[in-house]
Every structure is written in structure tokens, then in C-alpha cells.
Short mmCIF file of C-alpha atoms in Angstrom, two decimals:
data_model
loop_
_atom_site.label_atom_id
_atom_site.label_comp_id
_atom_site.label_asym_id
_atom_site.label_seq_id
_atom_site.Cartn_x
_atom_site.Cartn_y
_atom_site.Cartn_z
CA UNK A 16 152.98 36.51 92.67
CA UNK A 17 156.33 35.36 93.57
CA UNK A 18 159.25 37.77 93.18
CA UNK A 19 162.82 37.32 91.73
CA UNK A 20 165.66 39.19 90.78
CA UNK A 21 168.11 38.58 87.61
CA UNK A 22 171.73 38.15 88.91
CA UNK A 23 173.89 36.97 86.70
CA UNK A 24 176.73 36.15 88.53
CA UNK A 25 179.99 36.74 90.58
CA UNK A 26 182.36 39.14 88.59
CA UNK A 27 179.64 39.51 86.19
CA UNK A 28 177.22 41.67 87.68
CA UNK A 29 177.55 45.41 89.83
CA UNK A 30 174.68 44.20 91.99
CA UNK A 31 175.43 41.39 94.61
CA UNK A 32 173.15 38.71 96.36
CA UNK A 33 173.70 40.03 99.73
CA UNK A 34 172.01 43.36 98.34
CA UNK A 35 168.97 41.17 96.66
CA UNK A 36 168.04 39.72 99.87
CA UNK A 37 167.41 43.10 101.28
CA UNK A 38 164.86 43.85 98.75
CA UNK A 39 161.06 43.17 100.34
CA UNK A 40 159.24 40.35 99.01
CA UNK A 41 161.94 38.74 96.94
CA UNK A 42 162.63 34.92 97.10
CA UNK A 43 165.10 33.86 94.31
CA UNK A 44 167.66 34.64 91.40
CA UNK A 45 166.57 34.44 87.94
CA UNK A 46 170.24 33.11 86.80
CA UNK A 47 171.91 31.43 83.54
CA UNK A 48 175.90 29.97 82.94
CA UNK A 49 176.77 32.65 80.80
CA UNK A 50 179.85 31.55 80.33
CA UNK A 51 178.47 28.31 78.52
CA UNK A 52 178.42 28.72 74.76
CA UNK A 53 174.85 28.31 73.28
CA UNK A 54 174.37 25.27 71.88
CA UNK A 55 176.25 23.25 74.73
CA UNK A 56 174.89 20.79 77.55
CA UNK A 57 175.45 22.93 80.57
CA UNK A 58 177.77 21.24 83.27
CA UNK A 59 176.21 19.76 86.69
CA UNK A 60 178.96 21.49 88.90
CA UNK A 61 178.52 24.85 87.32
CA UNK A 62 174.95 24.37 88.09
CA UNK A 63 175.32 23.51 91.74
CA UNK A 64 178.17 26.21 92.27
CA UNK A 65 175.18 28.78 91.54
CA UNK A 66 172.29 27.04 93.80
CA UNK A 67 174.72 26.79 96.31
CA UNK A 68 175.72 30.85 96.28
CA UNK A 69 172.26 31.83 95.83
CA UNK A 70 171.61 29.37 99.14
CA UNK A 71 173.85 31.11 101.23
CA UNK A 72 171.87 33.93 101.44
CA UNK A 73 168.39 32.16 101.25
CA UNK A 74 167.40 32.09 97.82
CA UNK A 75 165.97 30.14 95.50
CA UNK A 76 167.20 28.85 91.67
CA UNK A 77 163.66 27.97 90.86
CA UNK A 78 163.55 31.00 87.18
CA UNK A 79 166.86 30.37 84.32
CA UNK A 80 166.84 33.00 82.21
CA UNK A 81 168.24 31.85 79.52
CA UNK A 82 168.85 28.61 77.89
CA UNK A 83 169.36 30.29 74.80
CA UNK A 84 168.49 28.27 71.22
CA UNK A 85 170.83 27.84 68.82
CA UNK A 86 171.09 29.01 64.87
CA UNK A 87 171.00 25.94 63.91
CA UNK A 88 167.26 25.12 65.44
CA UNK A 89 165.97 28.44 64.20
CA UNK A 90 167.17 28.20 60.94
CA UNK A 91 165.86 24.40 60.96
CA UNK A 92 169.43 22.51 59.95
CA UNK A 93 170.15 18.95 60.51
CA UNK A 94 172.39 19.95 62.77
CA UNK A 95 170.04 21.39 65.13
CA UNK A 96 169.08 17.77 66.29
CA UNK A 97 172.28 17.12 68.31
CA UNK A 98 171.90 21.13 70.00
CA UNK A 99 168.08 19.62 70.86
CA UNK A 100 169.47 17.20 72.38
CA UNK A 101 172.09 19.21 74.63
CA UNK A 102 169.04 21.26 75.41
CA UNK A 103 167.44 18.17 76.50
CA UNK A 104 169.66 17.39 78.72
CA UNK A 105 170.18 20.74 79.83
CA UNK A 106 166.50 20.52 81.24
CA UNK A 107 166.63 17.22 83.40
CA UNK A 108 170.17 18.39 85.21
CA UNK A 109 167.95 21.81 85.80
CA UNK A 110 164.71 19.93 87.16
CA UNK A 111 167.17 17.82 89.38
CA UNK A 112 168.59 21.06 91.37
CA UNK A 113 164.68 21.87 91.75
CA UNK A 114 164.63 24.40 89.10
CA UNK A 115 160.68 25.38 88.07
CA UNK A 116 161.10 27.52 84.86
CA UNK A 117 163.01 27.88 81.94
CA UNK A 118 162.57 30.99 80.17
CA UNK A 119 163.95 30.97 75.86
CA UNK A 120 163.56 33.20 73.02
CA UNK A 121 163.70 32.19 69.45
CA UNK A 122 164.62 35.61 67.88
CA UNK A 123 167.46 35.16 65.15
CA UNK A 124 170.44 36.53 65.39
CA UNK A 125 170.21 39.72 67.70
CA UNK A 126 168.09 39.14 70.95
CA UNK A 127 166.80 42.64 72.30
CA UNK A 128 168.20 45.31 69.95
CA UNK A 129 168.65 48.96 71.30
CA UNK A 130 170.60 51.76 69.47
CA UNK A 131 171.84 53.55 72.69
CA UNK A 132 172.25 51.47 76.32
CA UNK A 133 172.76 55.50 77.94
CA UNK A 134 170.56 57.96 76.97
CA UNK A 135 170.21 60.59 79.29
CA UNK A 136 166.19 61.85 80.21
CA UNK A 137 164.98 64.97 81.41
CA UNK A 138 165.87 63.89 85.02
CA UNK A 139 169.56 63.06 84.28
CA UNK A 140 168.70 59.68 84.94
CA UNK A 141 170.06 57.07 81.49
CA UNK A 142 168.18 54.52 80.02
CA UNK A 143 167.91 52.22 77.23
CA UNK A 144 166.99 53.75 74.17
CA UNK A 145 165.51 52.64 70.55
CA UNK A 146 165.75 55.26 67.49
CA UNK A 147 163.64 53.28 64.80
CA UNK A 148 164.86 55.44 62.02
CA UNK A 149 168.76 54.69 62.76
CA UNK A 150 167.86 50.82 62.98
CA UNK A 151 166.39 51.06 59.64
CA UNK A 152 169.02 52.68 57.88
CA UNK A 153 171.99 51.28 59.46
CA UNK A 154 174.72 48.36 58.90
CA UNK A 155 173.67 45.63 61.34
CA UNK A 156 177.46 45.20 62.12
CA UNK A 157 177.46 48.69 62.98
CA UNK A 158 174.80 48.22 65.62
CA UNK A 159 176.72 45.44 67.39
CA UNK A 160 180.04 47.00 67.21
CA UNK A 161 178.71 49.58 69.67
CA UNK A 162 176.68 47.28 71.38
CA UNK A 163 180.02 45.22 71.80
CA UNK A 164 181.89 48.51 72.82
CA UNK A 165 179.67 49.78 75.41
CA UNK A 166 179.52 47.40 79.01
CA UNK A 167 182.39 45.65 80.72
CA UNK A 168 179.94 42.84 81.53
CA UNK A 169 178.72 40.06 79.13
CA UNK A 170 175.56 41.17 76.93
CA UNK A 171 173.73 38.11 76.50
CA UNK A 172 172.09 37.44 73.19
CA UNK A 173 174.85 39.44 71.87
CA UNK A 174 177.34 36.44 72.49
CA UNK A 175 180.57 36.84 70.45
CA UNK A 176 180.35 32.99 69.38
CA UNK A 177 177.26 34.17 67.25
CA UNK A 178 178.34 37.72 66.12
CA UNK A 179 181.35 36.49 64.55
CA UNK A 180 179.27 34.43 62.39
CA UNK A 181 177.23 37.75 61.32
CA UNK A 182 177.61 37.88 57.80
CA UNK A 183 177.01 34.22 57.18
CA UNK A 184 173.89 34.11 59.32
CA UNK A 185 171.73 37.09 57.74
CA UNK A 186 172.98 35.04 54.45
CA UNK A 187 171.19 31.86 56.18
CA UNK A 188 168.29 33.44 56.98
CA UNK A 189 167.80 35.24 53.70
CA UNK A 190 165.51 32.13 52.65
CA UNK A 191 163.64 31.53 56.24
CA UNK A 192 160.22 33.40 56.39
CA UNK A 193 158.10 34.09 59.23
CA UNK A 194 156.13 30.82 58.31
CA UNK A 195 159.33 28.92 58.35
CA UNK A 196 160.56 30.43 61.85
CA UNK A 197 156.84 29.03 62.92
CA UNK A 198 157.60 25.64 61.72
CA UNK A 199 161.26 25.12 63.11
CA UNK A 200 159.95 26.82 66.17
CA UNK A 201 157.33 24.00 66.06
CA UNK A 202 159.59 21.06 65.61
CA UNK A 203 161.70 22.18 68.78
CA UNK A 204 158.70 22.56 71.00
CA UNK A 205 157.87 18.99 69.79
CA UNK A 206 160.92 17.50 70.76
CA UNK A 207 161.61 19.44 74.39
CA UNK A 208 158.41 19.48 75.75
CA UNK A 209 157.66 16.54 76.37
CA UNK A 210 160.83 16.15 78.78
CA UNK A 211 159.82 19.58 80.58
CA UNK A 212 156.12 18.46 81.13
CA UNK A 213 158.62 14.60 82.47
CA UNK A 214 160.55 17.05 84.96
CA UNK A 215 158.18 19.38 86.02
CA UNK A 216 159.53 22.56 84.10
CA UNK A 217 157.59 24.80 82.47
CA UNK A 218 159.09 26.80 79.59
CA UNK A 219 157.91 30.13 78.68
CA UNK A 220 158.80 31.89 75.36
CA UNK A 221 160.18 35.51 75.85
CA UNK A 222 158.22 38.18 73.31
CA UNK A 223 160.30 39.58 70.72
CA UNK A 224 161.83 42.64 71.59
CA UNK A 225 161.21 45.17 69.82
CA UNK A 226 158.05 43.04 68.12
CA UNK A 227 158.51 43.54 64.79
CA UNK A 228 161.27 42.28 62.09
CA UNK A 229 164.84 43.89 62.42
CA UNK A 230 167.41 44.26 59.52
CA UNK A 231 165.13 42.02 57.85
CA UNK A 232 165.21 39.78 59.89
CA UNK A 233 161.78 37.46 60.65
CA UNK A 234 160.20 37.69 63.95
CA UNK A 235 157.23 36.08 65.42
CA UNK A 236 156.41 36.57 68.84
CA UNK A 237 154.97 39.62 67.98
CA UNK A 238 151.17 40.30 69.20
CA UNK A 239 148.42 38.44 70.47
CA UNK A 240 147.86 36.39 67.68
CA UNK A 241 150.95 35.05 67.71
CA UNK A 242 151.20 33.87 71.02
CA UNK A 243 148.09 32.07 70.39
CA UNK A 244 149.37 30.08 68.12
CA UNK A 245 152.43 29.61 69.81
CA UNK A 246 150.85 28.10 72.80
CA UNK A 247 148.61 26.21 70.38
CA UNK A 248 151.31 24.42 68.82
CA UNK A 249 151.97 22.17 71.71
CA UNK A 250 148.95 22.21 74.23
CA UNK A 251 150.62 21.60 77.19
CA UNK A 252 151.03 23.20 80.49
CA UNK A 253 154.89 23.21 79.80
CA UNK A 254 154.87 25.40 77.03
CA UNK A 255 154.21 28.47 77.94
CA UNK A 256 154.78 32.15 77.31
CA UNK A 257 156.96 34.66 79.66
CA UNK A 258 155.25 37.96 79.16
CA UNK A 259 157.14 41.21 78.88
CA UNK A 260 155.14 44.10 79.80
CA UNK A 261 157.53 45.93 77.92
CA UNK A 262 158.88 43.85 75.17
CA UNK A 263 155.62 43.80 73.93
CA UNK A 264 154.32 47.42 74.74
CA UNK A 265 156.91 49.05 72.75
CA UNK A 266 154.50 48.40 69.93
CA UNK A 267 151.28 50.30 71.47
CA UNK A 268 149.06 48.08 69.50
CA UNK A 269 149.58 45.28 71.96
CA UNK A 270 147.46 45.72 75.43
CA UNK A 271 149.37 43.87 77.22
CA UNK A 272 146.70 43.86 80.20
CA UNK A 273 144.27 41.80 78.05
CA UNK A 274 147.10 39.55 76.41
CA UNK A 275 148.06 38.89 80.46
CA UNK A 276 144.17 37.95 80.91
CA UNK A 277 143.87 35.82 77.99
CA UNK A 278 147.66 33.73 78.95
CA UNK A 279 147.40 33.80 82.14
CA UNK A 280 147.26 30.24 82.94
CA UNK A 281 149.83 29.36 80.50
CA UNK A 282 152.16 32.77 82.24
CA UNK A 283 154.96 31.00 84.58
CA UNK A 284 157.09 33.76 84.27
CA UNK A 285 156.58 37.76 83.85
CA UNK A 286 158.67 40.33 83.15
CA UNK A 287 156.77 43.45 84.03
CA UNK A 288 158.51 47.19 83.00
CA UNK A 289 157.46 50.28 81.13
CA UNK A 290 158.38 52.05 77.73
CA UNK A 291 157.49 55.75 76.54
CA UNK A 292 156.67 55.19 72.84
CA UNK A 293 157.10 58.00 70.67
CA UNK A 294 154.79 58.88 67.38
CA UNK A 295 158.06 57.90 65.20
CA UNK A 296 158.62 54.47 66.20
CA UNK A 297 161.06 55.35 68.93
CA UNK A 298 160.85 54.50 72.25
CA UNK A 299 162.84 54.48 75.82
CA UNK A 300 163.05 52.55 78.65
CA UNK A 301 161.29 54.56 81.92
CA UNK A 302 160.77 53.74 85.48
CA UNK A 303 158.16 51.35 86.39
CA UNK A 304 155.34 53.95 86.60
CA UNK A 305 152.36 54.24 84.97
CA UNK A 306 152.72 57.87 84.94
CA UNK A 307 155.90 57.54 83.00
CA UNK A 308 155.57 55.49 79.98
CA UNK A 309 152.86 54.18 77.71
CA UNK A 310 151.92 50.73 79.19
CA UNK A 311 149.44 50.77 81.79
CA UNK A 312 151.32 49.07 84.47
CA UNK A 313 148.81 49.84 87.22
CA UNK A 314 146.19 47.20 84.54
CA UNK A 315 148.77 44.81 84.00
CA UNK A 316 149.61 44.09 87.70
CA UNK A 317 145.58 44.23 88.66
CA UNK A 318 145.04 41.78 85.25
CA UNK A 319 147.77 38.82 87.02
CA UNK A 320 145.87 39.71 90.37
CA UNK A 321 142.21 39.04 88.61
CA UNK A 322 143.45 35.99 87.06
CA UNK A 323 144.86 34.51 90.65
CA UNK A 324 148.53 34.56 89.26
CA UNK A 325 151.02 32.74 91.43
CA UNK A 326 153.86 32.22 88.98
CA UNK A 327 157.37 34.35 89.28
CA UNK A 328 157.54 37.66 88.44
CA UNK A 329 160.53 40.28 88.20
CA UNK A 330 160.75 44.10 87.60
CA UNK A 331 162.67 44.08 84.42
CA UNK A 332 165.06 46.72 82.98
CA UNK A 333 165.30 49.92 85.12
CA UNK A 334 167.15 53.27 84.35
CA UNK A 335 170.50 54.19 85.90
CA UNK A 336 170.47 56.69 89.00
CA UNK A 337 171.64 58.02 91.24
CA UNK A 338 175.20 57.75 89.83
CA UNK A 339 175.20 53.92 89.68
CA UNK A 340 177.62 51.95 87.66
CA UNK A 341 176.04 48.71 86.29
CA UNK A 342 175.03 47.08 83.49
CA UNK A 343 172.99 48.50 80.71
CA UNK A 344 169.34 48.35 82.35
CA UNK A 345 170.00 46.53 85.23
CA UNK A 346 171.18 47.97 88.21
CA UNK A 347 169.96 48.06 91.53
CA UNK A 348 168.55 51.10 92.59
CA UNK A 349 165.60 51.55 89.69
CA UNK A 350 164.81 48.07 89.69
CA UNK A 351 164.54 47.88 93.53
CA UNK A 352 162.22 51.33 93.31
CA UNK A 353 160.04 48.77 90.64
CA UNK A 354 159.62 46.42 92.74
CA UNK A 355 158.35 48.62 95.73
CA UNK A 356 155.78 49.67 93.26
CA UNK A 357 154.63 46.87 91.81
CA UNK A 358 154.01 45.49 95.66
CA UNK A 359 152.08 48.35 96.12
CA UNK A 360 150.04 48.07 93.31
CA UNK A 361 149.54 44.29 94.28
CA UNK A 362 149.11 44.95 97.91
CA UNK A 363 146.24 47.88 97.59
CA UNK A 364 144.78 45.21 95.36
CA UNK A 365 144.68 42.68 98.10
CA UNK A 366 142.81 44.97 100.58
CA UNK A 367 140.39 46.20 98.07
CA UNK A 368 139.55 42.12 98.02
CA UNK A 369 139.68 41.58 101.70
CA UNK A 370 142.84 39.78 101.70
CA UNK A 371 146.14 39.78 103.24
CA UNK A 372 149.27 39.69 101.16
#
């Protein structure tokens, strides 16, 4: 297991690369231009500006989280050919600065959707927070306006470029079913893979988060089933699946320990954090402890340790303690606290088998 750390830049982020260093066992950034609309060919120097920070301190570039896909190739419109091919690009500049992994999701319109980015727990500690019944009886534009409102930092897959266009795109995808998400989700693969497998990048689909459709919205990396036909639909090493522990455990119908033995050689990326799911739907970001939430984190690490994972890893969201100002689920100190657990887990694992980490 190889551990990372999302940055996502200088002035964009509370948390700074002289303070990832410092954290045990991590070798890289997981990074993106956020400042590149979606859609566009990202530019070679912008590219090199970032290997060459995250160098500085000894790091590597080798995880991009995101090169987010645009409307137009999830809605399947002959535009989307000329954004594929941007994307295309995107992926050979990325190999050539040594990059590894590319991780995407193809959820339309809103990418993770909470209803409150500070909800305060027992402890005093905030977190980010889903309230099912408010999501299914509110305005969508509502939802972002607060979203919009809340964090002095970008929120990516809440770009502005693509919430301006709100209203027109729920019109779009009024006539695009789950089946028809599948297909243009197919046709994309078809066309990008290929030049990953070329370049030595392996892509790995982000889950849906939450798994299950939003505002009516169609959504399809959803369960186990799904992913199985996701991978199916090109069989290549490239295309491959980045599993969130806790994308996917929000819906406590998903083991996520089996789903990890099942993937696991088609895992290059994992995203490994825990929710408390409540009997009504709702459901809150905790700390990365079993103890704490409703995934079995304790199964998931041992399931990547059965299956001989080497592929990147990163503690994903955290809460926000000990007074920290950051942005919404990813500070420093929680994540950092993650990561000192999930070595633990990993480590006890390795003496049990006889082995040195």
C-alpha cells in the first residue's frame, strides 16, 4: 500500500506540503489544475509547476484526482467528441511527467452531495453531514447555493462553469436513464482507454457518492453489480475502479470488504474513510475508526492486505478538530490521525504474517 495525500494547491488549500511530508509513510500528492475548466486540455506548464512544488519537498505526482468529464460525454452529445479528445490529450501530457493514475467520476451534475459541510458531533468536533429527508424535498438550486456559500476554497464538482448551467442540465438529463448513463459511459471508456493502457495510466472510476439517484438524477456506480459491469465494459487493466470505503458504505448494503476482494486487481487507487449511517437514510462523516461508524474499516484494510494490494491509497475526508480552519472534510489533523490508523491496522497485519512493513 502506497500512501498519498490530496493537496490541492498553493492558495487553495489550509494544509501545506511541508506539513504532508511530516506525515509517516506518505510518498506523494493526489493533485488536479483546478483552476482548468472541465472540458479543457490541461496546459504542460501548469502541469510541471505542480511536479516541480510537490518535488521540492520529495514527493511524488504519480495519483490526479480529478480529470473531471464533461456534460456533454455524460449526456452522450456530439459535442462530447472534441471534450474526448481534450481528455485524450490530457492523459499523454500526464503519463509524460510520470503520472500512474487518473482517478474520474461520471456522476451528472452534482459530484458528492452533502446538506451540511459543519455539523457539530457529540465531541464538538464538525463533519460532513447528509439529511436524506431534506435532499428529497428540497430545490436542487437551494442545495448548491449553500454549498456555494459555505468554503473560501474551490469545491470541486461544484464548479461554477457547470452550476450556472443548472436549470438547463436537469432539463438535459430529463430523457437519459440509468441504461443510457451505462452506454455513454461505455463509449468514453472505448475511446480513452486505449491511450491510458498506450501511456501506462490506469484510470479508476470514483463510486457515486451518496450511491443512489439524487434530485432525480441517474446514478450508476452504485453497488457491486455495477462495478462489475463497469469493469466489464472494457477488460483492460486500465480501466479500473477507485474504491471509496465510504462513498460506497453510506448505503450499508454494500460490504465494501468483499467488493475490495472481488476488485482488487483492477483497485489502483483507494479512498478508505468511515460513515455512521442512521436508520433514516442519514448519515455523517466520522473519524477513521471502526468503532465510530458503520463500515468495518479494520476488514477493509485486512481485505487490500489479503489480496497483496500495492496500489495508492489515501485516508479520505476527516472531521474538523481541534479548532482547525480548512476546507470542508479535509484538513490536516483528522486525516493525519487516519492515516496513523490505517498503518496500524496494516502494520499488525504484517507481523501476524511474518513480515516487515
Amino acid at each position: 500500500m502506497r500512501m498519498t495525500f490530496r493537496w490541492y494547491g498553493e492558495g487553495n488549500d489550509s494544509v501545506t506540503l511541508e506539513q504532508i511530508r511530516q506525515i509517516p509513510g506518505v510518498e506523494g500528492i493526489v493533485w488536479a489544475l483546478h483552476d482548468v475548466p472541465v472540458g479543457e486540455e490541461w496546459p504542460m506548464e501548469k502541469i510541471i509547476e505542480v511536479k516541480n512544488q510537490a518535488g521540492k519537498y520529495g514527493l511524488n505526482i504519480d495519483v490526479v484526482e480529478s480529470v473531471n468529464v464533461h456534460e456533454d460525454i455524460k449526456l452522450g452529445l456530439p459535442t462530447r467528441d472534441q471534450y474526448i479528445e481534450n481528455y485524450k490529450r490530457t492523459i499523454k501530457k500526464l503519463a509524460e511527467v510520470g503520472v500512474k493514475v487518473i482517478c474520474y467520476n461520471f456522476m451528472p451534475v452534482f459530484d458528492w452531495t452533502r446538506t451540511d459541510l459543519y455539523k457539530v458531533m457529540e465531541d464538538g468536533s464538525t463533519a460532513l453531514f447528509f439529511e436524506k429527508a431534506k435532499v428529497d424535498n428540497m430545490d436542487p438550486i437551494e442545495l448548491v447555493e449553500k454549498i456555494s456559500t459555505n468554503s473560501t476554497y474551490t469545491m470541486p464538482g461544484w464548479e461554477p462553469e457547470r452550476l450556472s448551467r443548472l436549470k438547463e442540465l436537469f432539463e438535459a438529463y430529463k430523457e437519459v436513464s440509468e441504461e443510457d448513463l451505462f452506454n455513454n459511459l461505455a463509449y468514453f471508456l472505448e475511446e480513452i482507454i486505449p491511450v491510458a493502457e498506450e501511456n501506462g495510466i490506469r484510470m479508476g472510476i470514483h463510486p457515486d457518492d451518496p450511491p443512489w439517484p439524487i434530485f432525480g438524477l441517474p446514478r450508476i456506480i452504485t453497488s457491486r453489480e455495477n462495478i462489475r459491469r463497469v469493469l466489464n465494459l472494457v477488460d483492460s487493466p486500465s480501466n479500473g475502479i477507485t474504491l471509496c470505503s465510504g462513498s460506497l458504505g453510506s448505503n450499508p448494503s454494500n460490504n465494501v470488504g468483499d467488493m475490495v476482494r472481488e476488485f482488487a486487481k483492477r483497485i489502483p487507487f483507494a479512498h478508505i474513510r468511515n460513515v455512521k449511517v442512521y436508520e433514516n437514510g442519514d448519515f455523517i462523516e466520522t473519524s477513521h475508526r471502526t468503532q465510530d461508524g458503520t463500515v468495518d474499516i479494520y476488514d477493509v484494510v485486512k481485505a487490500y492486505h489479503e489480496s497483496g494490494f500495492t496500489g495508492y491509497a489515501r485516508p479520505d475526508h476527516g472531521r474538523h478538530i481541534w479548532g482547525e480552519e480548512c476546507r470542508p472534510g479535509y484538513g490536516l489533523y483528522d486525516r493525519g490521525l487516519g492515516i496513523m490508523y490505517l498503518w496500524g491496522i496494516w502494520d499488525s497485519l504484517e507481523r501476524l504474517n511474518g513480515r516487515k512493513s
